[in-house]
Coordinates of C-alpha atoms in Angstrom, one line a residue:
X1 CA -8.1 -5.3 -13.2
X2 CA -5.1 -2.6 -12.6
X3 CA -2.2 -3.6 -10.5
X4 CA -0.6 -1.5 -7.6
X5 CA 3.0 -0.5 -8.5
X6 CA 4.1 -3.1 -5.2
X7 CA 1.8 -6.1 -7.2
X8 CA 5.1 -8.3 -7.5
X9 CA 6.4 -7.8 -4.3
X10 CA 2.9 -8.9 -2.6
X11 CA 3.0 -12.0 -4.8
X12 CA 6.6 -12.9 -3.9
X13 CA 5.5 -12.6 -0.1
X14 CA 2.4 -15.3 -0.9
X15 CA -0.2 -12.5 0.0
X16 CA -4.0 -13.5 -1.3
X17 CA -4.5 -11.0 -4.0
X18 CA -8.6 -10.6 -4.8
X19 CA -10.2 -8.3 -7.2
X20 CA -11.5 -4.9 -5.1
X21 CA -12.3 -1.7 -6.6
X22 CA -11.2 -2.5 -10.2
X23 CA -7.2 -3.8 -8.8
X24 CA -5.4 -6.6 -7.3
X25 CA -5.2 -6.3 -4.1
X26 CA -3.6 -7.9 -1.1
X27 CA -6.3 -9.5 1.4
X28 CA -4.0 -11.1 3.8
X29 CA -0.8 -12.7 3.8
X30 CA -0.2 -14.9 6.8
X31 CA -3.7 -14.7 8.6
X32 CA -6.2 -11.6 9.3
X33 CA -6.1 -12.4 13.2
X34 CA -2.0 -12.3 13.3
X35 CA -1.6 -9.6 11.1
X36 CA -4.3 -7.8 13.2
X37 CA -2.6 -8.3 16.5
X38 CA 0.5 -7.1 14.9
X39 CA -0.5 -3.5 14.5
X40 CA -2.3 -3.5 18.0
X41 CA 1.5 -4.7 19.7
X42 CA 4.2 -4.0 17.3
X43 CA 4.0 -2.0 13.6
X44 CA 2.5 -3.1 10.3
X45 CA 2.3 -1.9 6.4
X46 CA -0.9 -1.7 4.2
X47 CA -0.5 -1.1 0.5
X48 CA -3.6 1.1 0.0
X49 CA -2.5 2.4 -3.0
X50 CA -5.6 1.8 -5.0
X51 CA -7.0 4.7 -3.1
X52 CA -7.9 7.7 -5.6
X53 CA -6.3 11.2 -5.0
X54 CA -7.7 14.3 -6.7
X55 CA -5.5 17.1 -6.6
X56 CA -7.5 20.9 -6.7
X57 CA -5.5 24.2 -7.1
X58 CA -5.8 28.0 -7.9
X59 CA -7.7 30.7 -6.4
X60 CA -11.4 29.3 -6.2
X61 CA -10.6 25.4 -4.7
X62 CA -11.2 26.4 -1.0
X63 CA -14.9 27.7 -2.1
X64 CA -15.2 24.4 -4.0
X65 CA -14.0 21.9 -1.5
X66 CA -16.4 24.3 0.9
X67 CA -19.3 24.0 -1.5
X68 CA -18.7 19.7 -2.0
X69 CA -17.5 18.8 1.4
X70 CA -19.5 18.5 4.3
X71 CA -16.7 19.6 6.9
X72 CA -15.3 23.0 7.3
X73 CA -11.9 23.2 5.2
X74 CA -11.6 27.0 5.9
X75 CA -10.5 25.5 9.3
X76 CA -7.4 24.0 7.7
X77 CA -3.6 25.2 7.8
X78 CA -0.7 24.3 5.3
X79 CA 0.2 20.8 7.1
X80 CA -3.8 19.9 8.1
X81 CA -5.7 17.1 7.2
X82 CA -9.5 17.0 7.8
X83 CA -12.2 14.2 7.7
X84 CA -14.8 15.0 5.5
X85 CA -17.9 13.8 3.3
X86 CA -19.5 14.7 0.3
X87 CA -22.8 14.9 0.7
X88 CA -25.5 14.5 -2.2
X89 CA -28.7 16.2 -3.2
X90 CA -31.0 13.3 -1.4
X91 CA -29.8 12.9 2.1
X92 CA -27.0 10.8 1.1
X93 CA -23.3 10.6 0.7
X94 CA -21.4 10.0 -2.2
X95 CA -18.3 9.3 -0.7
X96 CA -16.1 9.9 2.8
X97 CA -12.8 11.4 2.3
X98 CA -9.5 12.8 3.8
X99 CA -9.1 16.7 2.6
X100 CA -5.4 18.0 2.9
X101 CA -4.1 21.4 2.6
X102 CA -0.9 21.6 0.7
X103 CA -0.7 24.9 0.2
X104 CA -1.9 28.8 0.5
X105 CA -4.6 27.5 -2.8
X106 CA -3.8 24.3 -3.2
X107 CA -5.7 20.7 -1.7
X108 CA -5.3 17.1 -1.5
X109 CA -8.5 15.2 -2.0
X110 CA -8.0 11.5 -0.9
X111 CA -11.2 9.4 -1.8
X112 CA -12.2 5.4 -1.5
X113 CA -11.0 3.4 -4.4
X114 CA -14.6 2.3 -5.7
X115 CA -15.3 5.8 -5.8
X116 CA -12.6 7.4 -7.9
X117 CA -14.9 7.8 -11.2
X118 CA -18.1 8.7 -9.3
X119 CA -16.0 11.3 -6.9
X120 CA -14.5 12.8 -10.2
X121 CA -17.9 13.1 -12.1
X122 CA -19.4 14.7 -9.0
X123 CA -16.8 17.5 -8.0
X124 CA -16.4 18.2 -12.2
X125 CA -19.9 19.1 -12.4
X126 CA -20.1 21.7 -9.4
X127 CA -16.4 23.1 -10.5
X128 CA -18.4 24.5 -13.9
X129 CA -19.0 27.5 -11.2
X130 CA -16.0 28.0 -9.7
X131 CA -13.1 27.0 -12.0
X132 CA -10.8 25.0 -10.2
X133 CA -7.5 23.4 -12.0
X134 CA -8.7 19.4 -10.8
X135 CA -5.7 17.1 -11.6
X136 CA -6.9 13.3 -10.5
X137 CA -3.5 12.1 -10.1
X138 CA -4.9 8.6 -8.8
X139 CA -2.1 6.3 -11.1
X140 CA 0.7 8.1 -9.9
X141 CA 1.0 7.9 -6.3
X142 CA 1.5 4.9 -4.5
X143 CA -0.1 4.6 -0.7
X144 CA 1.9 2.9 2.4
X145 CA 0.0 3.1 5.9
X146 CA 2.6 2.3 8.5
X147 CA 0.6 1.6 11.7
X148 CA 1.3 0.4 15.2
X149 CA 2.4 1.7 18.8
X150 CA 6.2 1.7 17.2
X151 CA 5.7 2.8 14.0
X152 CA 7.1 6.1 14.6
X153 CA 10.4 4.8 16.7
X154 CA 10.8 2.2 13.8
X155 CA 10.3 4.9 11.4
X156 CA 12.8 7.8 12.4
X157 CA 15.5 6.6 10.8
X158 CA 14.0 7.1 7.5
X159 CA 13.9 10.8 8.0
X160 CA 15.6 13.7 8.9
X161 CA 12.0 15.2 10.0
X162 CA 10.8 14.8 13.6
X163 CA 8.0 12.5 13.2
X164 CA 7.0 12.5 16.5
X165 CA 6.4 16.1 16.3
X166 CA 3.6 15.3 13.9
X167 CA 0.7 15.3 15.6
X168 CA -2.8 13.6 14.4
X169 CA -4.1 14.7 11.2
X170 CA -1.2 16.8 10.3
X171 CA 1.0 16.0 7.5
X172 CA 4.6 17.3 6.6
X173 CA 6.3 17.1 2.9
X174 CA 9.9 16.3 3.3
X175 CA 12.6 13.2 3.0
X176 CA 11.6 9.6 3.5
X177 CA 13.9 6.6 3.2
X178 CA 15.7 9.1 0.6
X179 CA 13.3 10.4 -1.3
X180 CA 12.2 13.7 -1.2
X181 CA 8.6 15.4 -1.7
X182 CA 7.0 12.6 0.6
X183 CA 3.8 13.1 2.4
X184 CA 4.3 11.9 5.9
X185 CA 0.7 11.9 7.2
X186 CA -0.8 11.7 11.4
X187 CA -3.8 9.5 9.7
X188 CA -4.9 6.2 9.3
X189 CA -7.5 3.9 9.5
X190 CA -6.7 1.6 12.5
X191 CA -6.6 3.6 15.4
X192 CA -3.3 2.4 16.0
X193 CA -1.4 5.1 15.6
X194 CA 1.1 5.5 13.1
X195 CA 1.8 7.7 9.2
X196 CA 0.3 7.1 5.9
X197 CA 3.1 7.8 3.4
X198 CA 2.1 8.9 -0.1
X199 CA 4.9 8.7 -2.5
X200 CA 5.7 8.3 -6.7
X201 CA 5.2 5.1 -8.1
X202 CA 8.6 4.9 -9.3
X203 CA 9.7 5.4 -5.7
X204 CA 7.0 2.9 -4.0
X205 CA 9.5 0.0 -4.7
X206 CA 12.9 1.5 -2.6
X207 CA 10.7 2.9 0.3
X208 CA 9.2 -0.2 0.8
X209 CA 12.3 -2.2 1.1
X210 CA 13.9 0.9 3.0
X211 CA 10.4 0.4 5.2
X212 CA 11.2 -3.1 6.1
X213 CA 14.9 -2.7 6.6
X214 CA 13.9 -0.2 9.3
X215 CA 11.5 -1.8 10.7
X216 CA 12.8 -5.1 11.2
X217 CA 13.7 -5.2 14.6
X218 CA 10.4 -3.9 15.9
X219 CA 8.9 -7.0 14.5
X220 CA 6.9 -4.6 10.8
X221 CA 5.1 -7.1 8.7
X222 CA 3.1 -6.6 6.2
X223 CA -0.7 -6.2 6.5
X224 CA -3.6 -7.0 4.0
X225 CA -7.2 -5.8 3.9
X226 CA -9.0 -8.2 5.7
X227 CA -6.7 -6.9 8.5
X228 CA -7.4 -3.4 7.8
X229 CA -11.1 -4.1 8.0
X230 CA -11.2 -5.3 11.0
X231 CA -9.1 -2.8 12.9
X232 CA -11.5 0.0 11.1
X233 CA -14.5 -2.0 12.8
X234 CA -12.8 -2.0 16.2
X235 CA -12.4 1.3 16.0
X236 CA -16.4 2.3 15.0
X237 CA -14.7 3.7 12.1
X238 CA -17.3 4.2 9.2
X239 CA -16.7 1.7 5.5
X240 CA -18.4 3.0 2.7
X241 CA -20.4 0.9 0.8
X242 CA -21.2 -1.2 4.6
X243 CA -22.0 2.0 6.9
X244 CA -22.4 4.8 4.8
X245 CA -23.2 4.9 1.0
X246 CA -25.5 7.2 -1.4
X247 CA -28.5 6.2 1.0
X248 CA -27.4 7.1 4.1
X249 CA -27.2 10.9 5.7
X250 CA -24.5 11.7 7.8
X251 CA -26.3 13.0 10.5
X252 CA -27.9 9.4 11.0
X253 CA -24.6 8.0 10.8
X254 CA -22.8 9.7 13.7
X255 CA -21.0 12.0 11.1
X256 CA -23.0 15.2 12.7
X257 CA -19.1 16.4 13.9
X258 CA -17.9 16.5 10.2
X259 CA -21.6 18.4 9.0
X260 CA -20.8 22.1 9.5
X261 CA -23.8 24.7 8.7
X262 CA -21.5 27.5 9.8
X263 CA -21.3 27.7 5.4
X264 CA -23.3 26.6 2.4
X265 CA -22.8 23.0 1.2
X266 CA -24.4 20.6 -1.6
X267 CA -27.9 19.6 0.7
X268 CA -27.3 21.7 4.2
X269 CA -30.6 23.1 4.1
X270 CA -31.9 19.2 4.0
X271 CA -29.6 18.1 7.0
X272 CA -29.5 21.1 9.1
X273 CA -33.6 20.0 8.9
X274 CA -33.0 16.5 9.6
X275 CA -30.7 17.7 12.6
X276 CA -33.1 19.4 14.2
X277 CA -36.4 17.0 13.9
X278 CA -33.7 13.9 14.6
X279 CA -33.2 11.9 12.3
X280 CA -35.7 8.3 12.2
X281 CA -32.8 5.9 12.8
X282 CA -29.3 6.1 13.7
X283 CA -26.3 4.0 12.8
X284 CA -25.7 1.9 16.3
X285 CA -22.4 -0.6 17.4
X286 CA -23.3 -3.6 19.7
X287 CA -21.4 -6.3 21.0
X288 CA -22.7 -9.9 21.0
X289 CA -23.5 -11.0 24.3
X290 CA -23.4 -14.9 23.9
X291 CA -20.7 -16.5 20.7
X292 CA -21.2 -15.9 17.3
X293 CA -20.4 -13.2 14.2
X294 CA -22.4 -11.1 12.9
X295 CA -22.3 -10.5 9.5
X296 CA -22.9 -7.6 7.0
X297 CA -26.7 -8.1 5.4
X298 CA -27.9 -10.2 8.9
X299 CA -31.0 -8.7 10.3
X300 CA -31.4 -7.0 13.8
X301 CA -34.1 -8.1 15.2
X302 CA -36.4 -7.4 18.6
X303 CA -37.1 -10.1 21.3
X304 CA -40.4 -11.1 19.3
X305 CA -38.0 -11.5 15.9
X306 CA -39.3 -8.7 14.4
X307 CA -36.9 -6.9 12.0
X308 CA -35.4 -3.9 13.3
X309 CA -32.7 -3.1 11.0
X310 CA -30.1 -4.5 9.5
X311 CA -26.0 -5.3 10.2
X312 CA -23.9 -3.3 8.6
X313 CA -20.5 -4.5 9.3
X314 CA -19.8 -7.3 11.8
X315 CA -16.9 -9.3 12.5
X316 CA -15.1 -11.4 15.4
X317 CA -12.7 -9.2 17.0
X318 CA -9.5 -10.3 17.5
X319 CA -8.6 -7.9 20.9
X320 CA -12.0 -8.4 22.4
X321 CA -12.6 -11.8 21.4
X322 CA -16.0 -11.7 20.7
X323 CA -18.6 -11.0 17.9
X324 CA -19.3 -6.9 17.6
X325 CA -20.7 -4.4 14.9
X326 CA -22.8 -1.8 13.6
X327 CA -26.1 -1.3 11.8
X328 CA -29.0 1.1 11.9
X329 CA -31.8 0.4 14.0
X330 CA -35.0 3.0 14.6
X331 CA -33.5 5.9 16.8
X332 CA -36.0 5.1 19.8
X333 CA -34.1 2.0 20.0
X334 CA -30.4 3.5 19.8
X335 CA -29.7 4.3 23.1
X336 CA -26.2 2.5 24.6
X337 CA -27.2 -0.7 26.9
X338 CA -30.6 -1.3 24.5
X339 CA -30.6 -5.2 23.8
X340 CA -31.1 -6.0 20.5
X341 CA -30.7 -9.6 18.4
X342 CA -29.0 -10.6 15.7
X343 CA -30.2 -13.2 13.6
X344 CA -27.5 -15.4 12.9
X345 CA -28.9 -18.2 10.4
X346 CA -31.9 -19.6 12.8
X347 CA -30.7 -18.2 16.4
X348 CA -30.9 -14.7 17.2
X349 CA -28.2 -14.1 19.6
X350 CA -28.6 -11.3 22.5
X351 CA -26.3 -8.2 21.5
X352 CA -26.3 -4.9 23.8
X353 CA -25.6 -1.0 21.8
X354 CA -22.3 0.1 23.3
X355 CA -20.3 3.8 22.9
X356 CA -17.7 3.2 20.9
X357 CA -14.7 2.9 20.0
X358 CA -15.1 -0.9 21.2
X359 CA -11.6 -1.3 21.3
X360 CA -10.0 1.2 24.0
X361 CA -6.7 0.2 23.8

């Protein structure tokens, strides 16, 4: 197991630290339901620094990001970020990703911790056409997401940039609780607003402490996993490994708005197909209509018990206070205000398909 430059610090503040992707991580330090709540109302850190980024320069990246990711990175300006996906050669996905552009021919390719060796494998063997300079520079950068309503008021002081001015899914480079060459990045995975800050290793230790200086009096604490899960799941957001993984297509899973056949891509042919026939079952959020949790791996069932489909993330949500989630089910069945079951141990509880996000805000 690695550990994350900020390991100590985590241990000093009594966080939970559990084995995930091949580190110790923190899962939660004083409960997932406070520290939830906490970047709904006020401001709250995750140290996501096990996350892998990959960096890909000189005059051919664009045409191999274009050729590896599902979204269109032509799109992007110096200061963009993107959502993407990169599909693989049987309908599936090998990872979801965020795709910077840093400069004129040079990208930032942020990818899921469990991922990092697969992701690397699986961009190396297209590059053999194109000739990319691919640095994974994964062990070197350190990972804060600062999110909440006041992150950005409780943040300003650290910066002589206008982070206000930085709008979603744009990034600037500059000074952060005084260090330079910071990315200050509009992302996160909460849907609470707020920056993800990527910074040096050596540097993670002073910007945290400088983070929690700052944002003491807007009530910052700090956030595990568990926390971060569940504010992705309010959210609809997409885990991989739960929602998404080398079995799923994105067009099933609601990721038709980050699959662009306006250019060639590893599998378009095979999606743009499945687009067009519609796919045979879509990735669906419900909410529980009587108390209970769903859980990842319970079955969805119909009013007779017969399977359906299967839960791929479920949870209690703290803002709603009650049991929602998401799982694929046969896309006759997918249309919002369906009723569906889930089979929790030997009930199956009434749930209803909803639009998300669930949580509105």
């Amino acid at each position: 197991m690695k550990n994350i430059a900020l390991h100590s610090i985590h241990e000093k503040l009594g966080a939970k630290m559990v084995p995930f992707a091949g580190y110790n991580m923190p899962v939660q330090y004083e409960g997932v339901t406070a520290e939830h709540l906490t970047v709904r109302a006020a401001v709250g850190v995750f140290d996501v620094s096990h996350m892998g980024e990959f960096l890909v320069r000189g005059e051919n990246a664009l045409a191999l990001i274009q050729k590896v990711t599902s979204n269109d990175a032509s799109k992007l300006e110096i200061g963009d970020a993107q959502y993407s996906c990169f599909p693989n050669e049987d309908n599936g996905i090998v990872d979801d990703l965020l795709c910077y552009r840093l400069q004129e021919n040079e990208y930032l390719l942020v990818v899921n911790a469990s991922n990092i060796e697969k992701d690397w494998n699986w961009i190396s063997t297209y590059n053999k056409d194109f000739n990319a300079i691919l640095k994974d520079v994964s062990d070197t950068y350190s990972l804060l997401a600062i999110q909440g309503p006041k992150a950005v008021t409780a943040m300003q002081s650290l910066s002589s940039l206008d982070l206000a001015a930085i709008s979603f899914y744009k990034f600037k480079i500059g000074d952060f609780a005084g260090k330079e060459n910071v990315i200050i990045s509009a992302t996160g995975y909460t849907g609470a607003g707020g920056f993800e800050i990527y910074c040096k290793n050596e540097d993670a230790m002073h910007i945290w402490s400088k983070v929690f200086e700052a944002g003491a009096a807007f009530g910052i604490k700090p956030i595990g996993l568990a926390a971060r899960d569940t504010l992705r799941l309010e959210m609809g957001y997409c885990l991989y490994g739960n929602d998404i993984d080398d079995k799923t297509s994105p067009i099933e899973a609601g990721l038709g708005w980050i699959t662009k056949f306006t250019k060639d891509f590893v599998n378009a042919r095979a999606l743009a197909k499945e687009k067009e026939q519609k796919p045979s079952r879509k990735l669906v959020a419900f909410e529980l209509d009587e108390r209970g949790i769903p859980r990842q791996g319970y079955a969805i069932v119909d009013e007779n018990k017969n399977p359906i489909g299967t839960v791929t993330s479920g949870t209690m949500s703290p803002c709603l206070q009650k049991g929602i989630g998401m799982g694929y089910v046969p896309a006759i069945l997918a249309k919002v205000g369906t009723k569906i079951y889930i089979q929790v141990r030997k009930k199956a509880i009434p749930a209803t398909l909803i639009k998300l996000p669930f949580y509105k805000g």
